[in-house]
Amino acid sequence: MTFRVGVIGGGQLARMMVPPAIELGIDIKVLAESEGMSAAIAATGVGDYTDRDTVLAFAETVDVVTFDHEHVPQAVLRALVDAGVPVHPGPDALQFAQDKLRMRERLGELGIPMPDWAAVSTVEQLDDFIAEHGGSAVVKTARGGYDGKGVRVVTAAAQVEEWFLALDEDGRGGALLAEELVDFRRELAQLVARRPSGAVTLWPVVESVQQNGVCAEVFAPAPRSAGRVAEMAARIGTTIAEELGVTGVLAVELFETTDERILVNELAMRPHNTGHWTIDGSTTSQFEQHLRAVLDLPFGATGHRAPWSTMINILGGPADGDLDGPAAAALADQPTAKLHLYGKEPRAGRKIGHVTVSGDDLDEVVFSARAAAAFFQN
Ligand code: ADP
């Protein structure tokens, strides 16, 4: 194939699109934010993704543009569309992953189950919301949050006073998102892919465990999810992909509540951390499927290769920065573990890689994956 895919953003998601691109003979180019990023292996340029001319020049070298992150401004996305560049996902869909308030409004119109929420632009409005919701709320900045940054559990509006001040300085009349503090049993994620011509495919719903707002572990499929939970997650994922016109991979983060409801937390319109297990555990990985989707090629099968897969993130890493020693030790100790390192310098809490183990017994695969990842934690 001589298709040319351009990826804006040079992080690990772009990096992990490279192996399937090579296998399928797709020419992949990456516009990286700086030298030496995770996807430097395929980077064909370094440039500012907020600069219209830089992005338009990059787009001229490829057949389709897609993303490693959701931060390309709407004006730049619209300029690409106006220039006739196929952009997947397109700006009309991507706005709902860029702005959590818009996402809540749109999903509300679609009747998708969500936590109770409100747009609050003053301290008084937030205090009212807190009073109406049992004395607490989760407050989120509408834009720019990731990995739990821009998310705070509060019992009084004063605890996010600086966010209100920042809104005032912004001068755009913005608001914060207030949500009920959901009493959830666990977090789930539904991964979906959709082609521009309409076909949709899904992987089994997974369970994800967050630590300090960052994904730490994923169990695939989600234990005890056969039947109704899987059905509800699949229905929600399909509806969102279709109604929002998402093209490429979509991840829908979900809460399973203690009173048996499935609520949407948030959306990501790109390959997602909760789908990394698919590289080793599914017939078709999310990265290959994303490439197929943005090129409008037929989808690969999404069944799992083994009954269970567990993915553990490697967060932080050894203090001395040496990854070779822990990597060799992990490979020696856990031969069934598939180790993925992103070519990033270890820093406290930073995602520098992950481990996946697949097999017949859930306890065994969890143990092996944790054991392999533990070599990096000292
Ligand atoms: P980010 O965009 O930074 O990933 P999220 O909106 O996914 O932020 O929130 C991060 C984490 O905070 C979630 O994974 C969940 O554990 C917790 N959280 C978010 N919203 C709520 C809520 N309404 N109720 C309870 N916990 C929440």
mmCIF file of C-alpha atoms and ligand atoms in Angstrom:
data_model
loop_
_atom_site.group_PDB
_atom_site.id
_atom_site.type_symbol
_atom_site.label_atom_id
_atom_site.label_comp_id
_atom_site.label_asym_id
_atom_site.label_seq_id
_atom_site.Cartn_x
_atom_site.Cartn_y
_atom_site.Cartn_z
ATOM 1 C CA MET A 1 0.000 0.000 0.000
ATOM 2 C CA THR A 2 1.220 3.455 -0.656
ATOM 3 C CA PHE A 3 -1.231 5.278 1.551
ATOM 4 C CA ARG A 4 0.318 8.141 3.452
ATOM 5 C CA VAL A 5 -0.990 8.857 6.956
ATOM 6 C CA GLY A 6 0.071 11.992 8.811
ATOM 7 C CA VAL A 7 -0.096 11.976 12.605
ATOM 8 C CA ILE A 8 -0.026 15.256 14.507
ATOM 9 C CA GLY A 9 1.740 14.765 17.833
ATOM 10 C CA GLY A 10 4.832 12.708 18.565
ATOM 11 C CA GLY A 11 3.923 10.857 21.780
ATOM 12 C CA GLN A 12 3.676 7.148 22.466
ATOM 13 C CA LEU A 13 0.332 6.811 20.676
ATOM 14 C CA ALA A 14 1.929 7.948 17.411
ATOM 15 C CA ARG A 15 4.902 5.681 18.142
ATOM 16 C CA MET A 16 2.631 2.639 18.543
ATOM 17 C CA MET A 17 0.975 3.345 15.165
ATOM 18 C CA VAL A 18 4.346 2.772 13.496
ATOM 19 C CA PRO A 19 4.620 -1.065 13.663
ATOM 20 C CA PRO A 20 1.190 -1.729 12.071
ATOM 21 C CA ALA A 21 1.900 0.975 9.472
ATOM 22 C CA ILE A 22 5.120 -0.820 8.546
ATOM 23 C CA GLU A 23 3.329 -4.179 8.394
ATOM 24 C CA LEU A 24 0.592 -2.823 6.131
ATOM 25 C CA GLY A 25 3.058 -0.893 3.966
ATOM 26 C CA ILE A 26 1.534 2.434 4.984
ATOM 27 C CA ASP A 27 3.811 5.443 4.812
ATOM 28 C CA ILE A 28 3.421 7.106 8.240
ATOM 29 C CA LYS A 29 4.666 10.618 8.934
ATOM 30 C CA VAL A 30 4.605 12.349 12.298
ATOM 31 C CA LEU A 31 4.593 16.053 13.093
ATOM 32 C CA ALA A 32 6.279 16.032 16.508
ATOM 33 C CA GLU A 33 6.261 18.833 19.061
ATOM 34 C CA SER A 34 10.009 18.618 19.623
ATOM 35 C CA GLU A 35 13.087 16.527 18.854
ATOM 36 C CA GLY A 36 13.570 13.235 20.639
ATOM 37 C CA MET A 37 9.919 12.453 21.327
ATOM 38 C CA SER A 38 8.487 8.948 21.556
ATOM 39 C CA ALA A 39 7.573 8.850 17.858
ATOM 40 C CA ALA A 40 10.933 10.284 16.724
ATOM 41 C CA ILE A 41 11.414 6.926 15.043
ATOM 42 C CA ALA A 42 8.936 8.065 12.366
ATOM 43 C CA ALA A 43 8.978 11.827 12.812
ATOM 44 C CA THR A 44 9.327 13.645 9.548
ATOM 45 C CA GLY A 45 9.072 17.040 11.055
ATOM 46 C CA VAL A 46 9.065 19.051 14.203
ATOM 47 C CA GLY A 47 6.635 21.932 14.348
ATOM 48 C CA ASP A 48 3.988 23.838 16.232
ATOM 49 C CA TYR A 49 0.591 22.115 15.861
ATOM 50 C CA THR A 50 -1.172 25.356 16.770
ATOM 51 C CA ASP A 51 0.338 27.111 13.744
ATOM 52 C CA ARG A 52 -1.965 26.948 10.708
ATOM 53 C CA ASP A 53 0.755 27.190 8.061
ATOM 54 C CA THR A 54 2.956 24.554 9.714
ATOM 55 C CA VAL A 55 0.063 22.099 9.872
ATOM 56 C CA LEU A 56 -1.116 22.874 6.312
ATOM 57 C CA ALA A 57 2.410 22.308 4.966
ATOM 58 C CA PHE A 58 2.609 18.989 6.819
ATOM 59 C CA ALA A 59 -0.805 17.963 5.448
ATOM 60 C CA GLU A 60 0.402 18.508 1.886
ATOM 61 C CA THR A 61 2.794 15.570 2.315
ATOM 62 C CA VAL A 62 0.097 13.021 3.288
ATOM 63 C CA ASP A 63 -3.302 11.649 2.172
ATOM 64 C CA VAL A 64 -5.048 11.878 5.536
ATOM 65 C CA VAL A 65 -4.365 13.634 8.833
ATOM 66 C CA THR A 66 -5.003 12.103 12.246
ATOM 67 C CA PHE A 67 -3.805 12.718 15.806
ATOM 68 C CA ASP A 68 -1.835 11.540 18.804
ATOM 69 C CA HIS A 69 -3.673 14.056 21.026
ATOM 70 C CA GLU A 70 -6.755 16.290 21.007
ATOM 71 C CA HIS A 71 -5.114 19.697 21.349
ATOM 72 C CA VAL A 72 -5.015 20.949 17.751
ATOM 73 C CA PRO A 73 -7.122 24.136 17.812
ATOM 74 C CA GLN A 74 -10.468 24.143 16.004
ATOM 75 C CA ALA A 75 -9.335 27.005 13.724
ATOM 76 C CA VAL A 76 -6.396 24.912 12.481
ATOM 77 C CA LEU A 77 -8.617 21.858 12.003
ATOM 78 C CA ARG A 78 -11.148 23.930 10.029
ATOM 79 C CA ALA A 79 -8.343 25.320 7.849
ATOM 80 C CA LEU A 80 -7.325 21.748 6.986
ATOM 81 C CA VAL A 81 -10.902 20.809 6.089
ATOM 82 C CA ASP A 82 -11.277 23.987 3.994
ATOM 83 C CA ALA A 83 -8.079 23.049 2.140
ATOM 84 C CA GLY A 84 -9.687 19.706 1.225
ATOM 85 C CA VAL A 85 -7.562 17.568 3.563
ATOM 86 C CA PRO A 86 -9.305 14.459 4.947
ATOM 87 C CA VAL A 87 -9.082 14.879 8.762
ATOM 88 C CA HIS A 88 -10.060 11.980 11.057
ATOM 89 C CA PRO A 89 -11.599 12.547 13.477
ATOM 90 C CA GLY A 90 -12.917 15.778 11.974
ATOM 91 C CA PRO A 91 -13.387 19.031 13.892
ATOM 92 C CA ASP A 92 -17.168 18.561 14.315
ATOM 93 C CA ALA A 93 -16.572 15.331 16.244
ATOM 94 C CA LEU A 94 -13.343 16.354 17.945
ATOM 95 C CA GLN A 95 -14.896 19.400 19.627
ATOM 96 C CA PHE A 96 -16.701 17.023 21.983
ATOM 97 C CA ALA A 97 -13.400 15.488 23.116
ATOM 98 C CA GLN A 98 -11.770 18.923 23.427
ATOM 99 C CA ASP A 99 -14.408 20.496 25.632
ATOM 100 C CA LYS A 100 -16.034 18.565 28.488
ATOM 101 C CA LEU A 101 -18.971 20.989 28.750
ATOM 102 C CA ARG A 102 -19.862 20.572 25.083
ATOM 103 C CA MET A 103 -19.504 16.826 25.521
ATOM 104 C CA ARG A 104 -21.954 16.808 28.468
ATOM 105 C CA GLU A 105 -24.466 18.986 26.548
ATOM 106 C CA ARG A 106 -24.354 16.803 23.435
ATOM 107 C CA LEU A 107 -24.534 13.481 25.286
ATOM 108 C CA GLY A 108 -27.466 14.912 27.244
ATOM 109 C CA GLU A 109 -29.293 15.613 23.987
ATOM 110 C CA LEU A 110 -28.665 12.014 22.964
ATOM 111 C CA GLY A 111 -30.068 10.667 26.240
ATOM 112 C CA ILE A 112 -26.792 8.988 27.198
ATOM 113 C CA PRO A 113 -26.583 8.165 30.936
ATOM 114 C CA MET A 114 -24.160 10.505 32.748
ATOM 115 C CA PRO A 115 -23.410 11.840 36.208
ATOM 116 C CA ASP A 116 -25.635 14.771 37.173
ATOM 117 C CA TRP A 117 -23.805 17.911 35.974
ATOM 118 C CA ALA A 118 -24.009 21.668 35.535
ATOM 119 C CA ALA A 119 -22.031 24.453 33.912
ATOM 120 C CA VAL A 120 -21.003 26.838 36.700
ATOM 121 C CA SER A 121 -19.492 30.239 36.060
ATOM 122 C CA THR A 122 -19.591 31.697 39.578
ATOM 123 C CA VAL A 123 -18.634 30.596 43.075
ATOM 124 C CA GLU A 124 -22.299 30.972 44.104
ATOM 125 C CA GLN A 125 -23.516 28.616 41.368
ATOM 126 C CA LEU A 126 -20.982 25.992 42.405
ATOM 127 C CA ASP A 127 -21.873 26.284 46.088
ATOM 128 C CA ASP A 128 -25.545 25.786 45.136
ATOM 129 C CA PHE A 129 -24.632 22.687 43.124
ATOM 130 C CA ILE A 130 -22.614 21.302 46.053
ATOM 131 C CA ALA A 131 -25.505 21.924 48.438
ATOM 132 C CA GLU A 132 -27.902 20.123 46.091
ATOM 133 C CA HIS A 133 -25.555 17.132 45.797
ATOM 134 C CA GLY A 134 -24.920 16.069 49.360
ATOM 135 C CA GLY A 135 -22.104 18.486 50.166
ATOM 136 C CA SER A 136 -19.537 17.549 47.521
ATOM 137 C CA ALA A 137 -18.874 17.773 43.795
ATOM 138 C CA VAL A 138 -16.245 16.965 41.217
ATOM 139 C CA VAL A 139 -15.142 20.130 39.424
ATOM 140 C CA LYS A 140 -13.422 20.001 36.046
ATOM 141 C CA THR A 141 -11.948 22.562 33.723
ATOM 142 C CA ALA A 142 -13.749 22.216 30.401
ATOM 143 C CA ARG A 143 -10.543 22.275 28.363
ATOM 144 C CA GLY A 144 -6.951 21.187 28.592
ATOM 145 C CA GLY A 145 -7.218 18.592 31.380
ATOM 146 C CA TYR A 146 -5.597 15.160 31.175
ATOM 147 C CA ASP A 147 -4.513 12.425 33.579
ATOM 148 C CA GLY A 148 -6.555 13.962 36.398
ATOM 149 C CA LYS A 149 -5.107 17.468 36.003
ATOM 150 C CA GLY A 150 -8.025 19.860 35.911
ATOM 151 C CA VAL A 151 -10.191 17.526 38.045
ATOM 152 C CA ARG A 152 -10.791 18.243 41.745
ATOM 153 C CA VAL A 153 -13.158 16.853 44.363
ATOM 154 C CA VAL A 154 -14.448 19.751 46.462
ATOM 155 C CA THR A 155 -16.785 20.449 49.366
ATOM 156 C CA ALA A 156 -16.785 24.237 48.850
ATOM 157 C CA ALA A 157 -16.405 26.435 45.777
ATOM 158 C CA ALA A 158 -13.523 28.309 47.434
ATOM 159 C CA GLN A 159 -11.382 25.198 46.819
ATOM 160 C CA VAL A 160 -11.289 25.981 43.085
ATOM 161 C CA GLU A 161 -11.299 29.761 43.408
ATOM 162 C CA GLU A 162 -8.214 30.116 41.201
ATOM 163 C CA TRP A 163 -10.013 28.281 38.393
ATOM 164 C CA PHE A 164 -12.812 30.846 38.521
ATOM 165 C CA LEU A 165 -10.237 33.650 38.476
ATOM 166 C CA ALA A 166 -8.591 32.078 35.426
ATOM 167 C CA LEU A 167 -12.006 32.020 33.702
ATOM 168 C CA ASP A 168 -12.392 35.749 34.370
ATOM 169 C CA GLU A 169 -8.931 36.484 32.963
ATOM 170 C CA ASP A 170 -9.733 34.359 29.937
ATOM 171 C CA GLY A 171 -12.489 36.865 29.122
ATOM 172 C CA ARG A 172 -14.425 34.359 26.986
ATOM 173 C CA GLY A 173 -17.267 33.989 29.451
ATOM 174 C CA GLY A 174 -16.417 30.349 30.099
ATOM 175 C CA ALA A 175 -17.641 28.010 32.781
ATOM 176 C CA LEU A 176 -16.418 25.092 34.839
ATOM 177 C CA LEU A 177 -18.054 21.678 34.781
ATOM 178 C CA ALA A 178 -19.534 20.545 38.096
ATOM 179 C CA GLU A 179 -20.487 16.870 38.458
ATOM 180 C CA GLU A 180 -22.000 14.766 41.193
ATOM 181 C CA LEU A 181 -19.373 12.694 42.995
ATOM 182 C CA VAL A 182 -20.288 9.300 41.583
ATOM 183 C CA ASP A 183 -20.250 6.359 43.958
ATOM 184 C CA PHE A 184 -18.728 3.913 41.503
ATOM 185 C CA ARG A 185 -17.847 0.282 41.970
ATOM 186 C CA ARG A 186 -15.274 0.397 39.208
ATOM 187 C CA GLU A 187 -14.277 2.186 36.028
ATOM 188 C CA LEU A 188 -14.780 0.604 32.624
ATOM 189 C CA ALA A 189 -13.786 1.625 29.114
ATOM 190 C CA GLN A 190 -15.455 0.816 25.814
ATOM 191 C CA LEU A 191 -13.215 1.050 22.779
ATOM 192 C CA VAL A 192 -14.866 1.557 19.396
ATOM 193 C CA ALA A 193 -13.624 2.250 15.880
ATOM 194 C CA ARG A 194 -15.645 3.833 13.084
ATOM 195 C CA ARG A 195 -14.876 4.315 9.395
ATOM 196 C CA PRO A 196 -15.834 7.467 7.485
ATOM 197 C CA SER A 197 -18.165 5.297 5.394
ATOM 198 C CA GLY A 198 -19.971 4.266 8.565
ATOM 199 C CA ALA A 199 -18.906 0.778 9.692
ATOM 200 C CA VAL A 200 -18.395 0.402 13.445
ATOM 201 C CA THR A 201 -16.440 -2.241 15.339
ATOM 202 C CA LEU A 202 -15.934 -2.779 19.075
ATOM 203 C CA TRP A 203 -13.559 -4.562 21.404
ATOM 204 C CA PRO A 204 -14.862 -6.149 24.603
ATOM 205 C CA VAL A 205 -15.432 -3.671 27.453
ATOM 206 C CA VAL A 206 -12.465 -3.514 29.856
ATOM 207 C CA GLU A 207 -11.972 -2.549 33.508
ATOM 208 C CA SER A 208 -9.452 0.170 34.278
ATOM 209 C CA VAL A 209 -7.941 1.051 37.635
ATOM 210 C CA GLN A 210 -6.809 4.643 38.153
ATOM 211 C CA GLN A 211 -4.209 5.827 40.651
ATOM 212 C CA ASN A 212 -4.025 9.576 41.300
ATOM 213 C CA GLY A 213 -6.111 10.197 38.173
ATOM 214 C CA VAL A 214 -3.784 8.128 35.965
ATOM 215 C CA CYS A 215 -4.624 4.760 34.411
ATOM 216 C CA ALA A 216 -2.531 2.134 36.211
ATOM 217 C CA GLU A 217 -4.004 -1.253 35.241
ATOM 218 C CA VAL A 218 -6.440 -2.639 32.683
ATOM 219 C CA PHE A 219 -8.191 -6.025 32.763
ATOM 220 C CA ALA A 220 -9.577 -7.264 29.455
ATOM 221 C CA PRO A 221 -12.325 -8.199 29.143
ATOM 222 C CA ALA A 222 -13.719 -6.587 32.306
ATOM 223 C CA PRO A 223 -14.250 -9.422 34.817
ATOM 224 C CA ARG A 224 -17.918 -10.209 35.535
ATOM 225 C CA SER A 225 -19.074 -8.095 32.619
ATOM 226 C CA ALA A 226 -20.616 -10.716 30.351
ATOM 227 C CA GLY A 227 -24.201 -9.942 29.474
ATOM 228 C CA ARG A 228 -25.894 -6.728 30.534
ATOM 229 C CA VAL A 229 -22.830 -4.622 31.415
ATOM 230 C CA ALA A 230 -21.102 -5.475 28.131
ATOM 231 C CA GLU A 231 -24.329 -4.826 26.219
ATOM 232 C CA MET A 232 -24.909 -1.423 27.802
ATOM 233 C CA ALA A 233 -21.290 -0.364 27.239
ATOM 234 C CA ALA A 234 -21.420 -1.487 23.612
ATOM 235 C CA ARG A 235 -24.694 0.315 22.984
ATOM 236 C CA ILE A 236 -23.385 3.546 24.520
ATOM 237 C CA GLY A 237 -20.114 3.313 22.553
ATOM 238 C CA THR A 238 -21.852 2.653 19.242
ATOM 239 C CA THR A 239 -24.392 5.451 19.754
ATOM 240 C CA ILE A 240 -21.687 7.991 20.583
ATOM 241 C CA ALA A 241 -19.470 6.993 17.638
ATOM 242 C CA GLU A 242 -22.387 7.217 15.218
ATOM 243 C CA GLU A 243 -24.191 10.280 16.540
ATOM 244 C CA LEU A 244 -21.035 12.341 16.982
ATOM 245 C CA GLY A 245 -19.656 11.184 13.629
ATOM 246 C CA VAL A 246 -16.388 9.970 15.140
ATOM 247 C CA THR A 247 -13.882 8.551 12.650
ATOM 248 C CA GLY A 248 -10.968 6.451 13.914
ATOM 249 C CA VAL A 249 -10.747 5.019 17.402
ATOM 250 C CA LEU A 250 -13.002 6.305 20.183
ATOM 251 C CA ALA A 251 -12.586 5.429 23.857
ATOM 252 C CA VAL A 252 -15.572 5.930 26.152
ATOM 253 C CA GLU A 253 -14.607 6.013 29.835
ATOM 254 C CA LEU A 254 -17.426 4.702 32.020
ATOM 255 C CA PHE A 255 -18.401 4.346 35.658
ATOM 256 C CA GLU A 256 -20.180 1.211 36.875
ATOM 257 C CA THR A 257 -22.081 2.522 39.895
ATOM 258 C CA THR A 258 -22.904 0.711 43.109
ATOM 259 C CA ASP A 259 -26.576 0.881 42.052
ATOM 260 C CA GLU A 260 -25.891 -0.934 38.747
ATOM 261 C CA ARG A 261 -25.861 1.975 36.328
ATOM 262 C CA ILE A 262 -23.347 2.598 33.569
ATOM 263 C CA LEU A 263 -22.515 6.322 33.248
ATOM 264 C CA VAL A 264 -20.237 8.069 30.767
ATOM 265 C CA ASN A 265 -17.275 9.844 32.346
ATOM 266 C CA GLU A 266 -15.430 11.100 29.318
ATOM 267 C CA LEU A 267 -14.451 10.583 25.683
ATOM 268 C CA ALA A 268 -11.118 10.288 23.881
ATOM 269 C CA MET A 269 -11.061 10.315 20.082
ATOM 270 C CA ARG A 270 -7.812 8.492 19.417
ATOM 271 C CA PRO A 271 -6.164 5.257 20.512
ATOM 272 C CA HIS A 272 -6.324 5.161 24.315
ATOM 273 C CA ASN A 273 -4.368 3.779 27.246
ATOM 274 C CA THR A 274 -7.216 1.376 28.064
ATOM 275 C CA GLY A 275 -6.731 -0.161 24.591
ATOM 276 C CA HIS A 276 -2.985 -0.886 24.754
ATOM 277 C CA TRP A 277 -3.741 -4.500 25.648
ATOM 278 C CA THR A 278 -5.078 -4.994 22.104
ATOM 279 C CA ILE A 279 -1.528 -4.929 20.659
ATOM 280 C CA ASP A 280 -0.829 -8.329 22.202
ATOM 281 C CA GLY A 281 -4.282 -9.503 23.247
ATOM 282 C CA SER A 282 -6.531 -8.888 20.242
ATOM 283 C CA THR A 283 -6.471 -10.084 16.647
ATOM 284 C CA THR A 284 -6.349 -6.424 15.574
ATOM 285 C CA SER A 285 -4.744 -3.759 17.743
ATOM 286 C CA GLN A 286 -6.342 -0.366 18.290
ATOM 287 C CA PHE A 287 -3.395 1.219 16.468
ATOM 288 C CA GLU A 288 -3.830 -0.914 13.346
ATOM 289 C CA GLN A 289 -7.604 -0.409 13.473
ATOM 290 C CA HIS A 290 -7.142 3.351 13.780
ATOM 291 C CA LEU A 291 -4.979 3.373 10.629
ATOM 292 C CA ARG A 292 -7.532 1.229 8.793
ATOM 293 C CA ALA A 293 -10.338 3.510 9.967
ATOM 294 C CA VAL A 294 -8.773 6.808 8.937
ATOM 295 C CA LEU A 295 -7.976 5.319 5.516
ATOM 296 C CA ASP A 296 -11.532 3.905 5.288
ATOM 297 C CA LEU A 297 -10.168 0.383 4.849
ATOM 298 C CA PRO A 298 -12.039 -2.746 6.013
ATOM 299 C CA PHE A 299 -11.704 -3.492 9.738
ATOM 300 C CA GLY A 300 -9.805 -6.383 11.253
ATOM 301 C CA ALA A 301 -11.404 -8.792 13.713
ATOM 302 C CA THR A 302 -11.472 -7.596 17.327
ATOM 303 C CA GLY A 303 -11.750 -10.876 19.226
ATOM 304 C CA HIS A 304 -9.239 -11.625 21.962
ATOM 305 C CA ARG A 305 -6.401 -14.044 21.354
ATOM 306 C CA ALA A 306 -6.554 -15.444 24.882
ATOM 307 C CA PRO A 307 -9.394 -15.411 27.413
ATOM 308 C CA TRP A 308 -7.684 -12.729 29.579
ATOM 309 C CA SER A 309 -5.215 -9.905 29.088
ATOM 310 C CA THR A 310 -3.840 -7.552 31.711
ATOM 311 C CA MET A 311 -1.998 -4.342 30.948
ATOM 312 C CA ILE A 312 0.051 -2.570 33.598
ATOM 313 C CA ASN A 313 1.468 0.897 32.995
ATOM 314 C CA ILE A 314 5.069 1.591 33.891
ATOM 315 C CA LEU A 315 4.785 4.904 35.728
ATOM 316 C CA GLY A 316 7.890 6.782 36.741
ATOM 317 C CA GLY A 317 10.808 4.364 36.600
ATOM 318 C CA PRO A 318 14.104 3.919 38.376
ATOM 319 C CA ALA A 319 15.628 6.969 40.062
ATOM 320 C CA ASP A 320 18.950 6.520 38.238
ATOM 321 C CA GLY A 321 17.145 6.658 34.866
ATOM 322 C CA ASP A 322 18.567 3.308 33.733
ATOM 323 C CA LEU A 323 15.891 1.243 32.007
ATOM 324 C CA ASP A 324 18.177 -1.427 30.534
ATOM 325 C CA GLY A 325 18.719 -3.265 33.821
ATOM 326 C CA PRO A 326 15.022 -3.454 34.806
ATOM 327 C CA ALA A 327 14.047 -4.351 31.228
ATOM 328 C CA ALA A 328 16.500 -7.265 31.078
ATOM 329 C CA ALA A 329 15.387 -8.453 34.522
ATOM 330 C CA ALA A 330 11.699 -8.272 33.582
ATOM 331 C CA LEU A 331 12.271 -10.210 30.359
ATOM 332 C CA ALA A 332 14.245 -12.880 32.229
ATOM 333 C CA ASP A 333 11.689 -13.239 35.005
ATOM 334 C CA GLN A 334 8.457 -13.130 32.969
ATOM 335 C CA PRO A 335 8.884 -14.670 29.520
ATOM 336 C CA THR A 336 5.148 -14.395 28.741
ATOM 337 C CA ALA A 337 5.160 -10.631 29.395
ATOM 338 C CA LYS A 338 5.168 -8.314 26.391
ATOM 339 C CA LEU A 339 7.184 -5.240 27.315
ATOM 340 C CA HIS A 340 6.583 -1.932 25.532
ATOM 341 C CA LEU A 341 8.874 1.013 26.255
ATOM 342 C CA TYR A 342 8.193 4.424 24.761
ATOM 343 C CA GLY A 343 11.714 5.864 24.505
ATOM 344 C CA LYS A 344 10.944 8.404 27.235
ATOM 345 C CA GLU A 345 13.124 9.600 30.094
ATOM 346 C CA PRO A 346 11.801 8.350 33.449
ATOM 347 C CA ARG A 347 10.281 11.051 35.648
ATOM 348 C CA ALA A 348 8.059 10.658 38.707
ATOM 349 C CA GLY A 349 4.629 9.424 37.633
ATOM 350 C CA ARG A 350 5.368 9.686 33.896
ATOM 351 C CA LYS A 351 4.017 6.951 31.607
ATOM 352 C CA ILE A 352 7.194 5.477 30.104
ATOM 353 C CA GLY A 353 5.871 2.107 28.980
ATOM 354 C CA HIS A 354 3.530 -0.764 29.688
ATOM 355 C CA VAL A 355 3.461 -4.528 30.063
ATOM 356 C CA THR A 356 0.780 -6.870 28.757
ATOM 357 C CA VAL A 357 0.315 -10.517 29.639
ATOM 358 C CA SER A 358 -2.378 -12.713 28.049
ATOM 359 C CA GLY A 359 -3.462 -16.198 29.067
ATOM 360 C CA ASP A 360 -6.152 -18.564 30.293
ATOM 361 C CA ASP A 361 -6.164 -17.644 33.975
ATOM 362 C CA LEU A 362 -6.884 -14.068 35.123
ATOM 363 C CA ASP A 363 -4.976 -14.350 38.418
ATOM 364 C CA GLU A 364 -1.921 -15.684 36.595
ATOM 365 C CA VAL A 365 -1.839 -12.948 33.973
ATOM 366 C CA VAL A 366 -2.350 -10.217 36.583
ATOM 367 C CA PHE A 367 0.478 -11.646 38.679
ATOM 368 C CA SER A 368 2.894 -11.932 35.747
ATOM 369 C CA ALA A 369 2.159 -8.453 34.415
ATOM 370 C CA ARG A 370 2.571 -6.858 37.859
ATOM 371 C CA ALA A 371 5.760 -8.832 38.474
ATOM 372 C CA ALA A 372 7.287 -7.649 35.190
ATOM 373 C CA ALA A 373 6.288 -4.000 35.756
ATOM 374 C CA ALA A 374 7.607 -4.066 39.341
ATOM 375 C CA PHE A 375 11.214 -4.294 38.092
ATOM 376 C CA PHE A 376 10.911 -0.652 37.033
ATOM 377 C CA GLN A 377 9.655 0.631 40.389
ATOM 378 C CA ASN A 378 12.728 1.166 42.495
HETATM 379 P P1 ADP B 1 -8.981 13.458 32.767
HETATM 380 O O1 ADP B 1 -9.517 14.223 31.612
HETATM 381 O O2 ADP B 1 -7.889 14.183 33.478
HETATM 382 O O3 ADP B 1 -8.664 12.013 32.475
HETATM 383 P P2 ADP B 1 -11.451 12.545 34.068
HETATM 384 O O4 ADP B 1 -12.663 13.370 33.820
HETATM 385 O O5 ADP B 1 -11.335 11.243 33.358
HETATM 386 O O6 ADP B 1 -10.162 13.463 33.849
HETATM 387 O O7 ADP B 1 -11.311 12.280 35.620
HETATM 388 C C1 ADP B 1 -10.174 11.627 36.187
HETATM 389 C C2 ADP B 1 -10.600 10.632 37.254
HETATM 390 O O8 ADP B 1 -11.312 11.300 38.301
HETATM 391 C C3 ADP B 1 -11.566 9.570 36.754
HETATM 392 O O9 ADP B 1 -10.896 8.505 36.141
HETATM 393 C C4 ADP B 1 -12.282 9.183 38.035
HETATM 394 O O10 ADP B 1 -11.484 8.255 38.773
HETATM 395 C C5 ADP B 1 -12.377 10.489 38.785
HETATM 396 N N1 ADP B 1 -13.675 11.136 38.487
HETATM 397 C C6 ADP B 1 -13.940 11.959 37.423
HETATM 398 N N2 ADP B 1 -15.222 12.366 37.446
HETATM 399 C C7 ADP B 1 -15.803 11.826 38.533
HETATM 400 C C8 ADP B 1 -17.118 11.872 39.105
HETATM 401 N N3 ADP B 1 -18.090 12.612 38.576
HETATM 402 N N4 ADP B 1 -17.339 11.137 40.232
HETATM 403 C C9 ADP B 1 -16.360 10.415 40.811
HETATM 404 N N5 ADP B 1 -15.101 10.338 40.332
HETATM 405 C C10 ADP B 1 -14.809 11.025 39.211
#
